[in-house]
Amino acid sequence: MRILVVEDEPLFADAVAEWLRGDAHAVDVVYDGGTALENLAVHDYDVVVLDRDLPVVHGDEVCRTIVAGGGTARVLMLTAAGMIDDRVAGLTLGADDYLAKPVAFRELGARVVALGRRSRAAAPPILERAGVRLDLHRREVYRDGRYVPLSRKEFAVLAELLRADGAVVSAELLLEKAWDEHADPFTNVVRMTILKLRRKLGEPQLVVTQPGVGYRIP
């Protein structure tokens, strides 16, 4: 998934992002509400982990903007304000979930995944096609019963291809979902990841290139 972490404590924000990246998500990090709105105008996020008390633009206003935009991004408010009235206020603004600091990263990761399922068409925890079995929870991939060790990016790309259920997935969409905002859209990083993925999955090759369009697993 593509996730935006909005938190004005850099050390904590970076720790959250690193934990989420460990689950093969693409994560962008910003430290104020104004930059968050700029990112939201450019990228299509699945989940926004949003601190409430932000500089420049308050987290409440960021949440209102997300909800008013009518997109699919889900909002997880993550803040030190943990009283019942604070949680009710956050949910009333349109947040989909609310966690008070300090948080257990395992719980945070689980809640992000749960919200991500609501931001797109529901997908089973195990994706299977053409002899490939991908377990989203265990982060494991098998082909015809053979374990296939994949990097985080290779796993994320394969998951997107399997979710497409045989349809073509563009390189632009793969870049959007599997890499963060620092990825150069003019590089061949997607093509190189596809090549590595093909090599690891073995013969016969599964990932088909549709010239000028994208990639698919028939």
mmCIF file of C-alpha atoms in Angstrom:
data_model
loop_
_atom_site.group_PDB
_atom_site.id
_atom_site.type_symbol
_atom_site.label_atom_id
_atom_site.label_comp_id
_atom_site.label_asym_id
_atom_site.label_seq_id
_atom_site.Cartn_x
_atom_site.Cartn_y
_atom_site.Cartn_z
ATOM 1 C CA MET A 1 0.000 0.000 0.000
ATOM 2 C CA ARG A 2 0.964 3.657 -0.298
ATOM 3 C CA ILE A 3 0.898 5.346 3.116
ATOM 4 C CA LEU A 4 1.431 8.928 4.260
ATOM 5 C CA VAL A 5 2.713 9.499 7.801
ATOM 6 C CA VAL A 6 2.050 13.024 9.081
ATOM 7 C CA GLU A 7 3.769 13.631 12.414
ATOM 8 C CA ASP A 8 5.675 16.647 13.777
ATOM 9 C CA GLU A 9 8.067 14.580 15.919
ATOM 10 C CA PRO A 10 10.669 13.495 13.338
ATOM 11 C CA LEU A 11 12.176 10.623 15.331
ATOM 12 C CA PHE A 12 8.783 9.098 16.036
ATOM 13 C CA ALA A 13 7.562 9.718 12.476
ATOM 14 C CA ASP A 14 10.621 8.036 11.003
ATOM 15 C CA ALA A 15 10.278 5.081 13.396
ATOM 16 C CA VAL A 16 6.634 4.587 12.351
ATOM 17 C CA ALA A 17 7.592 4.794 8.687
ATOM 18 C CA GLU A 18 10.425 2.286 9.085
ATOM 19 C CA TRP A 19 8.115 -0.183 10.806
ATOM 20 C CA LEU A 20 5.530 0.119 8.040
ATOM 21 C CA ARG A 21 8.188 -0.247 5.347
ATOM 22 C CA GLY A 22 9.147 -3.497 7.034
ATOM 23 C CA ASP A 23 5.697 -4.744 6.031
ATOM 24 C CA ALA A 24 6.490 -3.933 2.359
ATOM 25 C CA HIS A 25 4.459 -0.711 2.247
ATOM 26 C CA ALA A 26 5.566 2.416 0.400
ATOM 27 C CA VAL A 27 5.690 5.204 2.978
ATOM 28 C CA ASP A 28 6.066 8.977 2.641
ATOM 29 C CA VAL A 29 6.758 11.106 5.727
ATOM 30 C CA VAL A 30 5.977 14.795 6.303
ATOM 31 C CA TYR A 31 6.231 16.839 9.479
ATOM 32 C CA ASP A 32 3.499 19.489 9.119
ATOM 33 C CA GLY A 33 -0.060 19.794 7.873
ATOM 34 C CA GLY A 34 0.750 22.124 4.987
ATOM 35 C CA THR A 35 3.177 19.673 3.395
ATOM 36 C CA ALA A 36 0.677 16.884 4.014
ATOM 37 C CA LEU A 37 -1.932 18.718 1.920
ATOM 38 C CA GLU A 38 0.612 19.211 -0.854
ATOM 39 C CA ASN A 39 1.395 15.487 -0.916
ATOM 40 C CA LEU A 40 -2.269 14.541 -0.827
ATOM 41 C CA ALA A 41 -2.885 16.702 -3.893
ATOM 42 C CA VAL A 42 -0.243 14.769 -5.842
ATOM 43 C CA HIS A 43 -0.338 11.155 -4.628
ATOM 44 C CA ASP A 44 -3.103 8.593 -4.268
ATOM 45 C CA TYR A 45 -2.680 7.214 -0.743
ATOM 46 C CA ASP A 46 -4.403 4.176 0.699
ATOM 47 C CA VAL A 47 -3.933 5.204 4.347
ATOM 48 C CA VAL A 48 -2.922 8.446 6.099
ATOM 49 C CA VAL A 49 -1.455 8.132 9.606
ATOM 50 C CA LEU A 50 -2.234 11.595 10.922
ATOM 51 C CA ASP A 51 -1.109 13.396 14.062
ATOM 52 C CA ARG A 52 -3.752 15.827 15.276
ATOM 53 C CA ASP A 53 -1.683 18.672 16.747
ATOM 54 C CA LEU A 54 0.354 19.713 13.695
ATOM 55 C CA PRO A 55 2.161 22.950 12.782
ATOM 56 C CA VAL A 56 1.237 25.091 9.731
ATOM 57 C CA VAL A 57 -2.134 23.372 9.185
ATOM 58 C CA HIS A 58 -3.833 21.594 12.083
ATOM 59 C CA GLY A 59 -4.460 17.864 11.741
ATOM 60 C CA ASP A 60 -8.207 18.431 12.063
ATOM 61 C CA GLU A 61 -8.169 20.582 8.935
ATOM 62 C CA VAL A 62 -6.079 18.001 7.069
ATOM 63 C CA CYS A 63 -8.638 15.349 8.011
ATOM 64 C CA ARG A 64 -11.523 17.549 6.862
ATOM 65 C CA THR A 65 -9.796 18.110 3.519
ATOM 66 C CA ILE A 66 -9.268 14.388 2.988
ATOM 67 C CA VAL A 67 -12.894 13.605 3.765
ATOM 68 C CA ALA A 68 -14.216 16.487 1.646
ATOM 69 C CA GLY A 69 -12.108 15.325 -1.294
ATOM 70 C CA GLY A 70 -14.139 12.151 -1.512
ATOM 71 C CA GLY A 71 -11.130 9.940 -2.214
ATOM 72 C CA THR A 72 -10.463 6.423 -0.979
ATOM 73 C CA ALA A 73 -7.701 7.287 1.514
ATOM 74 C CA ARG A 74 -8.462 6.120 5.055
ATOM 75 C CA VAL A 75 -7.364 8.204 8.052
ATOM 76 C CA LEU A 76 -5.801 6.802 11.212
ATOM 77 C CA MET A 77 -5.436 9.584 13.781
ATOM 78 C CA LEU A 78 -2.374 9.049 15.922
ATOM 79 C CA THR A 79 -2.032 11.533 18.763
ATOM 80 C CA ALA A 80 -1.134 12.087 22.391
ATOM 81 C CA ALA A 81 -4.690 13.261 23.096
ATOM 82 C CA GLY A 82 -6.280 10.012 24.230
ATOM 83 C CA MET A 83 -9.301 11.078 26.260
ATOM 84 C CA ILE A 84 -12.709 9.821 25.163
ATOM 85 C CA ASP A 85 -13.797 13.315 24.068
ATOM 86 C CA ASP A 86 -10.659 13.615 21.932
ATOM 87 C CA ARG A 87 -11.295 10.256 20.262
ATOM 88 C CA VAL A 88 -14.933 11.118 19.610
ATOM 89 C CA ALA A 89 -13.927 14.483 18.143
ATOM 90 C CA GLY A 90 -11.406 12.851 15.821
ATOM 91 C CA LEU A 91 -13.883 10.263 14.592
ATOM 92 C CA THR A 92 -16.548 12.939 14.160
ATOM 93 C CA LEU A 93 -14.197 14.815 11.831
ATOM 94 C CA GLY A 94 -14.193 11.764 9.582
ATOM 95 C CA ALA A 95 -11.187 9.769 10.790
ATOM 96 C CA ASP A 96 -11.631 6.039 10.252
ATOM 97 C CA ASP A 97 -9.648 4.977 13.322
ATOM 98 C CA TYR A 98 -7.917 6.539 16.321
ATOM 99 C CA LEU A 99 -4.858 5.515 18.343
ATOM 100 C CA ALA A 100 -3.443 7.357 21.348
ATOM 101 C CA LYS A 101 0.301 7.537 21.959
ATOM 102 C CA PRO A 102 2.270 5.645 23.080
ATOM 103 C CA VAL A 103 1.393 2.930 20.599
ATOM 104 C CA ALA A 104 2.542 -0.615 19.968
ATOM 105 C CA PHE A 105 3.891 -0.708 16.414
ATOM 106 C CA ARG A 106 2.432 -4.180 15.846
ATOM 107 C CA GLU A 107 -1.053 -2.861 16.610
ATOM 108 C CA LEU A 108 -0.459 0.209 14.463
ATOM 109 C CA GLY A 109 0.616 -1.986 11.558
ATOM 110 C CA ALA A 110 -2.426 -4.231 11.938
ATOM 111 C CA ARG A 111 -4.807 -1.276 12.018
ATOM 112 C CA VAL A 112 -3.173 0.248 8.920
ATOM 113 C CA VAL A 113 -3.621 -3.025 7.027
ATOM 114 C CA ALA A 114 -7.260 -3.222 8.141
ATOM 115 C CA LEU A 115 -7.894 0.320 6.916
ATOM 116 C CA GLY A 116 -6.090 -0.410 3.672
ATOM 117 C CA ARG A 117 -8.517 -3.229 2.947
ATOM 118 C CA ARG A 118 -11.321 -0.665 3.165
ATOM 119 C CA SER A 119 -9.627 1.734 0.738
ATOM 120 C CA ARG A 120 -9.768 -0.723 -2.154
ATOM 121 C CA ALA A 121 -11.757 -3.733 -3.259
ATOM 122 C CA ALA A 122 -11.497 -6.453 -0.656
ATOM 123 C CA ALA A 123 -8.731 -8.972 -1.273
ATOM 124 C CA PRO A 124 -8.255 -12.279 0.513
ATOM 125 C CA PRO A 125 -5.197 -12.633 2.789
ATOM 126 C CA ILE A 126 -3.831 -15.250 0.380
ATOM 127 C CA LEU A 127 -3.567 -14.403 -3.317
ATOM 128 C CA GLU A 128 -3.212 -17.268 -5.806
ATOM 129 C CA ARG A 129 -2.792 -17.385 -9.553
ATOM 130 C CA ALA A 130 -0.919 -19.521 -12.078
ATOM 131 C CA GLY A 131 0.666 -21.666 -9.377
ATOM 132 C CA VAL A 132 1.806 -18.692 -7.294
ATOM 133 C CA ARG A 133 0.610 -18.432 -3.703
ATOM 134 C CA LEU A 134 1.239 -15.150 -1.856
ATOM 135 C CA ASP A 135 0.418 -14.877 1.851
ATOM 136 C CA LEU A 136 -0.037 -11.211 2.743
ATOM 137 C CA HIS A 137 0.066 -11.827 6.489
ATOM 138 C CA ARG A 138 3.111 -14.111 6.617
ATOM 139 C CA ARG A 139 4.885 -12.244 3.811
ATOM 140 C CA GLU A 140 5.605 -15.536 2.065
ATOM 141 C CA VAL A 141 5.497 -16.530 -1.603
ATOM 142 C CA TYR A 142 5.439 -20.027 -3.096
ATOM 143 C CA ARG A 143 5.399 -21.195 -6.688
ATOM 144 C CA ASP A 144 4.177 -24.734 -7.213
ATOM 145 C CA GLY A 145 5.024 -25.448 -3.578
ATOM 146 C CA ARG A 146 8.549 -23.994 -3.809
ATOM 147 C CA TYR A 147 9.347 -21.140 -1.428
ATOM 148 C CA VAL A 148 10.422 -17.987 -3.288
ATOM 149 C CA PRO A 149 12.419 -15.428 -1.241
ATOM 150 C CA LEU A 150 11.559 -11.897 -2.376
ATOM 151 C CA SER A 151 12.692 -8.417 -1.395
ATOM 152 C CA ARG A 152 10.120 -5.947 -0.054
ATOM 153 C CA LYS A 153 9.704 -4.261 -3.429
ATOM 154 C CA GLU A 154 9.468 -7.531 -5.336
ATOM 155 C CA PHE A 155 6.806 -8.737 -2.891
ATOM 156 C CA ALA A 156 4.839 -5.490 -3.223
ATOM 157 C CA VAL A 157 4.964 -5.590 -7.033
ATOM 158 C CA LEU A 158 3.892 -9.248 -7.146
ATOM 159 C CA ALA A 159 0.993 -8.505 -4.776
ATOM 160 C CA GLU A 160 -0.262 -5.727 -7.068
ATOM 161 C CA LEU A 161 -0.037 -7.997 -10.118
ATOM 162 C CA LEU A 162 -1.945 -10.768 -8.341
ATOM 163 C CA ARG A 163 -4.607 -8.345 -7.081
ATOM 164 C CA ALA A 164 -5.222 -7.307 -10.694
ATOM 165 C CA ASP A 165 -6.517 -10.834 -11.373
ATOM 166 C CA GLY A 166 -5.092 -11.053 -14.890
ATOM 167 C CA ALA A 167 -5.581 -7.410 -15.877
ATOM 168 C CA VAL A 168 -2.691 -5.230 -17.006
ATOM 169 C CA VAL A 169 -1.023 -3.085 -14.334
ATOM 170 C CA SER A 170 0.848 -0.028 -15.584
ATOM 171 C CA ALA A 171 4.395 0.764 -14.530
ATOM 172 C CA GLU A 172 3.082 4.084 -13.218
ATOM 173 C CA LEU A 173 0.644 2.338 -10.866
ATOM 174 C CA LEU A 174 3.333 -0.057 -9.641
ATOM 175 C CA LEU A 175 5.611 2.895 -8.959
ATOM 176 C CA GLU A 176 2.808 4.671 -7.094
ATOM 177 C CA LYS A 177 1.956 1.689 -4.887
ATOM 178 C CA ALA A 178 5.354 0.113 -4.222
ATOM 179 C CA TRP A 179 7.728 3.089 -3.989
ATOM 180 C CA ASP A 180 7.696 6.334 -2.015
ATOM 181 C CA GLU A 181 7.831 9.908 -3.273
ATOM 182 C CA HIS A 182 11.619 9.836 -3.608
ATOM 183 C CA ALA A 183 11.456 7.355 -6.482
ATOM 184 C CA ASP A 184 12.362 8.930 -9.807
ATOM 185 C CA PRO A 185 9.505 8.250 -12.266
ATOM 186 C CA PHE A 186 11.972 8.393 -15.153
ATOM 187 C CA THR A 187 14.171 5.560 -13.876
ATOM 188 C CA ASN A 188 13.831 1.921 -14.911
ATOM 189 C CA VAL A 189 13.361 0.731 -11.324
ATOM 190 C CA VAL A 190 10.044 -0.958 -12.110
ATOM 191 C CA ARG A 191 11.469 -2.790 -15.112
ATOM 192 C CA MET A 192 14.498 -3.965 -13.129
ATOM 193 C CA THR A 193 12.268 -5.189 -10.286
ATOM 194 C CA ILE A 194 10.122 -7.110 -12.776
ATOM 195 C CA LEU A 195 13.259 -8.726 -14.228
ATOM 196 C CA LYS A 196 14.412 -9.832 -10.768
ATOM 197 C CA LEU A 197 10.936 -11.083 -9.946
ATOM 198 C CA ARG A 198 10.813 -13.159 -13.121
ATOM 199 C CA ARG A 199 14.197 -14.682 -12.372
ATOM 200 C CA LYS A 200 13.217 -15.648 -8.820
ATOM 201 C CA LEU A 201 9.845 -17.093 -9.841
ATOM 202 C CA GLY A 202 11.612 -19.288 -12.403
ATOM 203 C CA GLU A 203 10.457 -20.959 -15.585
ATOM 204 C CA PRO A 204 8.133 -20.846 -17.351
ATOM 205 C CA GLN A 205 7.932 -17.075 -17.008
ATOM 206 C CA LEU A 206 4.716 -15.779 -15.487
ATOM 207 C CA VAL A 207 4.900 -11.993 -15.727
ATOM 208 C CA VAL A 208 3.986 -10.872 -19.237
ATOM 209 C CA THR A 209 4.934 -7.472 -20.640
ATOM 210 C CA GLN A 210 2.281 -5.633 -22.619
ATOM 211 C CA PRO A 211 4.419 -3.185 -24.658
ATOM 212 C CA GLY A 212 3.563 0.418 -23.914
ATOM 213 C CA VAL A 213 0.882 -0.592 -21.411
ATOM 214 C CA GLY A 214 2.278 -2.507 -18.430
ATOM 215 C CA TYR A 215 2.549 -5.979 -16.945
ATOM 216 C CA ARG A 216 0.190 -8.835 -16.131
ATOM 217 C CA ILE A 217 0.039 -12.427 -14.887
ATOM 218 C CA PRO A 218 -2.339 -14.238 -17.285
#
